[in-house]
């Protein structure tokens, strides 16, 4: 069996060509296609072409927030590490995760709730434009939805892609057709890698393709 001999910078390009080929004649919204294809590239799962749900004009909302120096809040250090922070910093933004914060852990233990719940509360008081990239904990999405409902926070974007079985589907559906801009992976699939891939897809559109 032969192998394609490609330079490192050619591998991703060829991967995206294969994704486009395997999507066949399917026509994707040009604003959404880079996000969908990057998630497929990250997971090798073509189901995301159908499972990703987008609120109206969400890419425009997200780009505006990122250009203004938004803070990206994640629910795992894995998602935090996967986000291209160099590109984010070019736009004046940063990425944070409170899951390992000792104060968050202590408060969660005292209240008998998840650290993800408390981390959303800590993030809600941050200043500036906020993008929440949730790839693991449905409790983070549930609490975030409550905080939005009470007026405690008004995210520029919610990326809701937790993976799993308990409360996962239900937590995602809380945002569908809501007023907060969202990118949601319907169903059980998702993960921290998917959350990071979506953030990176948005960053690449601004920094690489638009030459910011």
mmCIF file of C-alpha atoms in Angstrom:
data_model
loop_
_atom_site.group_PDB
_atom_site.id
_atom_site.type_symbol
_atom_site.label_atom_id
_atom_site.label_comp_id
_atom_site.label_asym_id
_atom_site.label_seq_id
_atom_site.Cartn_x
_atom_site.Cartn_y
_atom_site.Cartn_z
ATOM 1 C CA UNK A 1 0.000 0.000 0.000
ATOM 2 C CA UNK A 2 1.391 3.374 -1.011
ATOM 3 C CA UNK A 3 1.254 6.554 1.045
ATOM 4 C CA UNK A 4 0.930 10.142 -0.080
ATOM 5 C CA UNK A 5 4.184 11.981 0.591
ATOM 6 C CA UNK A 6 3.173 15.425 1.762
ATOM 7 C CA UNK A 7 4.874 18.225 3.572
ATOM 8 C CA UNK A 8 3.339 19.147 6.941
ATOM 9 C CA UNK A 9 1.667 22.279 5.586
ATOM 10 C CA UNK A 10 0.164 20.261 2.739
ATOM 11 C CA UNK A 11 -1.523 17.643 4.924
ATOM 12 C CA UNK A 12 -4.291 19.920 6.211
ATOM 13 C CA UNK A 13 -4.909 21.315 2.719
ATOM 14 C CA UNK A 14 -5.291 17.818 1.317
ATOM 15 C CA UNK A 15 -7.542 16.817 4.234
ATOM 16 C CA UNK A 16 -9.927 19.648 3.442
ATOM 17 C CA UNK A 17 -9.916 18.693 -0.227
ATOM 18 C CA UNK A 18 -10.931 15.148 0.753
ATOM 19 C CA UNK A 19 -13.700 16.503 3.006
ATOM 20 C CA UNK A 20 -15.047 18.612 0.130
ATOM 21 C CA UNK A 21 -14.912 15.605 -2.194
ATOM 22 C CA UNK A 22 -16.718 13.341 0.260
ATOM 23 C CA UNK A 23 -19.432 15.920 0.849
ATOM 24 C CA UNK A 24 -20.202 15.359 -2.816
ATOM 25 C CA UNK A 25 -22.552 17.811 -4.441
ATOM 26 C CA UNK A 26 -23.783 19.149 -1.132
ATOM 27 C CA UNK A 27 -23.815 22.938 -1.118
ATOM 28 C CA UNK A 28 -22.982 24.499 2.243
ATOM 29 C CA UNK A 29 -23.631 28.075 3.271
ATOM 30 C CA UNK A 30 -20.303 29.814 2.478
ATOM 31 C CA UNK A 31 -20.276 31.512 5.898
ATOM 32 C CA UNK A 32 -20.822 28.224 7.724
ATOM 33 C CA UNK A 33 -18.805 25.878 5.509
ATOM 34 C CA UNK A 34 -15.385 26.660 7.099
ATOM 35 C CA UNK A 35 -16.799 25.846 10.540
ATOM 36 C CA UNK A 36 -18.515 22.646 9.451
ATOM 37 C CA UNK A 37 -15.466 21.446 7.534
ATOM 38 C CA UNK A 38 -13.068 22.203 10.386
ATOM 39 C CA UNK A 39 -15.209 20.225 12.813
ATOM 40 C CA UNK A 40 -15.287 17.326 10.357
ATOM 41 C CA UNK A 41 -11.522 17.663 9.943
ATOM 42 C CA UNK A 42 -11.091 17.490 13.726
ATOM 43 C CA UNK A 43 -13.392 14.498 14.233
ATOM 44 C CA UNK A 44 -13.489 12.676 10.866
ATOM 45 C CA UNK A 45 -17.255 12.586 11.477
ATOM 46 C CA UNK A 46 -19.441 13.754 8.600
ATOM 47 C CA UNK A 47 -22.571 13.704 10.779
ATOM 48 C CA UNK A 48 -21.626 17.218 11.851
ATOM 49 C CA UNK A 49 -22.677 18.489 8.436
ATOM 50 C CA UNK A 50 -26.237 17.918 9.658
ATOM 51 C CA UNK A 51 -25.901 18.169 13.434
ATOM 52 C CA UNK A 52 -24.430 21.648 13.770
ATOM 53 C CA UNK A 53 -27.142 24.251 14.318
ATOM 54 C CA UNK A 54 -26.489 27.961 13.784
ATOM 55 C CA UNK A 55 -28.498 30.975 14.867
ATOM 56 C CA UNK A 56 -29.175 33.616 12.192
ATOM 57 C CA UNK A 57 -26.119 35.708 11.254
ATOM 58 C CA UNK A 58 -24.076 33.970 13.959
ATOM 59 C CA UNK A 59 -20.795 34.203 12.065
ATOM 60 C CA UNK A 60 -21.149 37.971 11.725
ATOM 61 C CA UNK A 61 -21.935 38.240 15.456
ATOM 62 C CA UNK A 62 -18.954 36.052 16.345
ATOM 63 C CA UNK A 63 -16.515 37.911 14.103
ATOM 64 C CA UNK A 64 -17.618 41.246 15.527
ATOM 65 C CA UNK A 65 -17.027 39.976 19.058
ATOM 66 C CA UNK A 66 -13.619 38.515 18.220
ATOM 67 C CA UNK A 67 -12.507 41.692 16.469
ATOM 68 C CA UNK A 68 -13.450 43.641 19.595
ATOM 69 C CA UNK A 69 -11.082 41.553 21.717
ATOM 70 C CA UNK A 70 -13.525 39.060 23.184
ATOM 71 C CA UNK A 71 -12.679 36.711 26.029
ATOM 72 C CA UNK A 72 -13.325 33.049 25.212
ATOM 73 C CA UNK A 73 -14.477 31.049 28.233
ATOM 74 C CA UNK A 74 -14.077 27.273 28.097
ATOM 75 C CA UNK A 75 -15.264 24.519 30.422
ATOM 76 C CA UNK A 76 -12.139 22.379 30.075
ATOM 77 C CA UNK A 77 -8.406 22.955 29.958
ATOM 78 C CA UNK A 78 -8.354 20.690 26.904
ATOM 79 C CA UNK A 79 -10.503 23.166 24.956
ATOM 80 C CA UNK A 80 -8.406 26.009 26.321
ATOM 81 C CA UNK A 81 -5.213 24.368 25.071
ATOM 82 C CA UNK A 82 -6.736 23.666 21.653
ATOM 83 C CA UNK A 83 -7.689 27.258 20.901
ATOM 84 C CA UNK A 84 -5.203 29.188 18.784
ATOM 85 C CA UNK A 85 -4.353 31.779 21.419
ATOM 86 C CA UNK A 86 -1.747 33.506 19.230
ATOM 87 C CA UNK A 87 -4.457 34.403 16.728
ATOM 88 C CA UNK A 88 -6.834 35.374 19.518
ATOM 89 C CA UNK A 89 -4.206 37.684 20.985
ATOM 90 C CA UNK A 90 -3.701 39.346 17.596
ATOM 91 C CA UNK A 91 -7.290 40.514 17.928
ATOM 92 C CA UNK A 92 -6.761 41.688 21.499
ATOM 93 C CA UNK A 93 -8.608 38.748 23.024
ATOM 94 C CA UNK A 94 -7.794 35.968 25.434
ATOM 95 C CA UNK A 95 -9.050 32.534 26.490
ATOM 96 C CA UNK A 96 -9.739 31.467 30.071
ATOM 97 C CA UNK A 97 -10.897 28.415 31.999
ATOM 98 C CA UNK A 98 -11.853 28.462 35.684
ATOM 99 C CA UNK A 99 -12.238 24.710 36.134
ATOM 100 C CA UNK A 100 -8.888 24.330 37.943
ATOM 101 C CA UNK A 101 -9.299 27.457 40.059
ATOM 102 C CA UNK A 102 -9.032 26.436 43.751
ATOM 103 C CA UNK A 103 -11.767 28.905 44.711
ATOM 104 C CA UNK A 104 -14.121 27.379 42.146
ATOM 105 C CA UNK A 105 -13.353 23.859 43.380
ATOM 106 C CA UNK A 106 -13.912 24.840 47.022
ATOM 107 C CA UNK A 107 -17.186 26.602 46.294
ATOM 108 C CA UNK A 108 -18.467 23.716 44.184
ATOM 109 C CA UNK A 109 -17.695 21.266 46.978
ATOM 110 C CA UNK A 110 -19.361 23.446 49.609
ATOM 111 C CA UNK A 111 -22.516 23.838 47.505
ATOM 112 C CA UNK A 112 -22.512 20.242 46.220
ATOM 113 C CA UNK A 113 -22.655 21.388 42.610
ATOM 114 C CA UNK A 114 -20.311 20.852 39.686
ATOM 115 C CA UNK A 115 -17.243 22.980 39.134
ATOM 116 C CA UNK A 116 -18.624 23.718 35.681
ATOM 117 C CA UNK A 117 -21.656 25.367 37.288
ATOM 118 C CA UNK A 118 -19.523 27.586 39.503
ATOM 119 C CA UNK A 119 -17.076 28.374 36.721
ATOM 120 C CA UNK A 120 -19.909 29.842 34.643
ATOM 121 C CA UNK A 121 -20.855 32.088 37.555
ATOM 122 C CA UNK A 122 -17.263 33.294 37.862
ATOM 123 C CA UNK A 123 -17.059 33.934 34.126
ATOM 124 C CA UNK A 124 -20.342 35.861 34.078
ATOM 125 C CA UNK A 125 -18.771 38.793 35.938
ATOM 126 C CA UNK A 126 -15.909 39.229 33.461
ATOM 127 C CA UNK A 127 -15.855 42.529 31.617
ATOM 128 C CA UNK A 128 -16.089 42.919 27.873
ATOM 129 C CA UNK A 129 -17.467 40.719 25.144
ATOM 130 C CA UNK A 130 -17.713 37.038 26.110
ATOM 131 C CA UNK A 131 -17.772 33.897 23.995
ATOM 132 C CA UNK A 132 -18.561 30.666 25.838
ATOM 133 C CA UNK A 133 -17.128 27.486 24.282
ATOM 134 C CA UNK A 134 -18.636 24.541 26.149
ATOM 135 C CA UNK A 135 -17.464 21.109 25.020
ATOM 136 C CA UNK A 136 -17.801 18.859 28.034
ATOM 137 C CA UNK A 137 -20.222 19.817 30.805
ATOM 138 C CA UNK A 138 -23.970 20.095 30.228
ATOM 139 C CA UNK A 139 -24.221 21.633 33.707
ATOM 140 C CA UNK A 140 -22.185 24.545 32.356
ATOM 141 C CA UNK A 141 -24.745 25.115 29.607
ATOM 142 C CA UNK A 142 -27.659 24.766 32.006
ATOM 143 C CA UNK A 143 -26.231 27.293 34.464
ATOM 144 C CA UNK A 144 -25.202 29.621 31.646
ATOM 145 C CA UNK A 145 -28.762 29.568 30.322
ATOM 146 C CA UNK A 146 -30.032 30.470 33.795
ATOM 147 C CA UNK A 147 -27.548 33.330 34.062
ATOM 148 C CA UNK A 148 -28.622 34.652 30.673
ATOM 149 C CA UNK A 149 -32.269 34.407 31.701
ATOM 150 C CA UNK A 150 -31.656 36.419 34.853
ATOM 151 C CA UNK A 151 -29.727 39.103 32.980
ATOM 152 C CA UNK A 152 -26.459 38.319 34.765
ATOM 153 C CA UNK A 153 -24.602 37.840 31.489
ATOM 154 C CA UNK A 154 -25.222 38.467 27.804
ATOM 155 C CA UNK A 155 -22.787 36.403 25.736
ATOM 156 C CA UNK A 156 -21.792 37.448 22.257
ATOM 157 C CA UNK A 157 -21.826 33.755 21.336
ATOM 158 C CA UNK A 158 -22.492 30.407 22.954
ATOM 159 C CA UNK A 159 -20.784 27.379 21.426
ATOM 160 C CA UNK A 160 -22.620 24.443 22.973
ATOM 161 C CA UNK A 161 -21.093 21.107 22.039
ATOM 162 C CA UNK A 162 -20.850 18.957 25.191
ATOM 163 C CA UNK A 163 -20.554 15.225 24.606
ATOM 164 C CA UNK A 164 -22.215 12.469 26.604
ATOM 165 C CA UNK A 165 -25.489 10.975 27.722
ATOM 166 C CA UNK A 166 -26.891 12.684 30.843
ATOM 167 C CA UNK A 167 -28.649 16.022 30.200
ATOM 168 C CA UNK A 168 -26.483 16.599 27.131
ATOM 169 C CA UNK A 169 -29.208 16.826 24.495
ATOM 170 C CA UNK A 170 -31.528 18.772 26.776
ATOM 171 C CA UNK A 171 -28.875 21.339 27.740
ATOM 172 C CA UNK A 172 -28.116 22.065 24.099
ATOM 173 C CA UNK A 173 -31.759 22.478 23.159
ATOM 174 C CA UNK A 174 -32.117 25.263 25.746
ATOM 175 C CA UNK A 175 -30.373 27.580 23.293
ATOM 176 C CA UNK A 176 -32.005 26.569 20.028
ATOM 177 C CA UNK A 177 -34.158 29.422 18.677
ATOM 178 C CA UNK A 178 -33.195 31.599 21.647
ATOM 179 C CA UNK A 179 -32.045 35.202 21.473
ATOM 180 C CA UNK A 180 -28.372 34.490 22.257
ATOM 181 C CA UNK A 181 -26.216 33.808 19.157
ATOM 182 C CA UNK A 182 -25.303 30.127 19.159
ATOM 183 C CA UNK A 183 -23.515 27.296 17.435
ATOM 184 C CA UNK A 184 -24.880 24.030 18.834
ATOM 185 C CA UNK A 185 -24.058 20.400 18.049
ATOM 186 C CA UNK A 186 -27.434 18.731 18.377
ATOM 187 C CA UNK A 187 -27.531 15.243 19.810
ATOM 188 C CA UNK A 188 -24.980 13.458 21.967
ATOM 189 C CA UNK A 189 -21.867 14.205 19.961
ATOM 190 C CA UNK A 190 -19.360 16.958 20.647
ATOM 191 C CA UNK A 191 -16.348 17.432 22.867
ATOM 192 C CA UNK A 192 -13.650 19.876 23.885
ATOM 193 C CA UNK A 193 -11.872 19.348 20.567
ATOM 194 C CA UNK A 194 -15.034 20.362 18.717
ATOM 195 C CA UNK A 195 -15.438 23.495 20.843
ATOM 196 C CA UNK A 196 -11.846 24.520 20.110
ATOM 197 C CA UNK A 197 -12.224 23.717 16.412
ATOM 198 C CA UNK A 198 -15.222 26.047 16.116
ATOM 199 C CA UNK A 199 -13.380 28.899 17.807
ATOM 200 C CA UNK A 200 -10.365 28.328 15.577
ATOM 201 C CA UNK A 201 -12.498 28.220 12.430
ATOM 202 C CA UNK A 202 -13.846 31.664 13.300
ATOM 203 C CA UNK A 203 -10.369 32.989 14.085
ATOM 204 C CA UNK A 204 -8.931 31.654 10.835
ATOM 205 C CA UNK A 205 -11.641 33.428 8.846
ATOM 206 C CA UNK A 206 -10.635 36.736 10.389
ATOM 207 C CA UNK A 207 -6.861 36.483 10.758
ATOM 208 C CA UNK A 208 -5.884 34.280 7.817
ATOM 209 C CA UNK A 209 -8.532 34.844 5.189
ATOM 210 C CA UNK A 210 -9.344 38.474 5.876
ATOM 211 C CA UNK A 211 -5.743 39.436 6.659
ATOM 212 C CA UNK A 212 -6.453 41.131 9.952
#
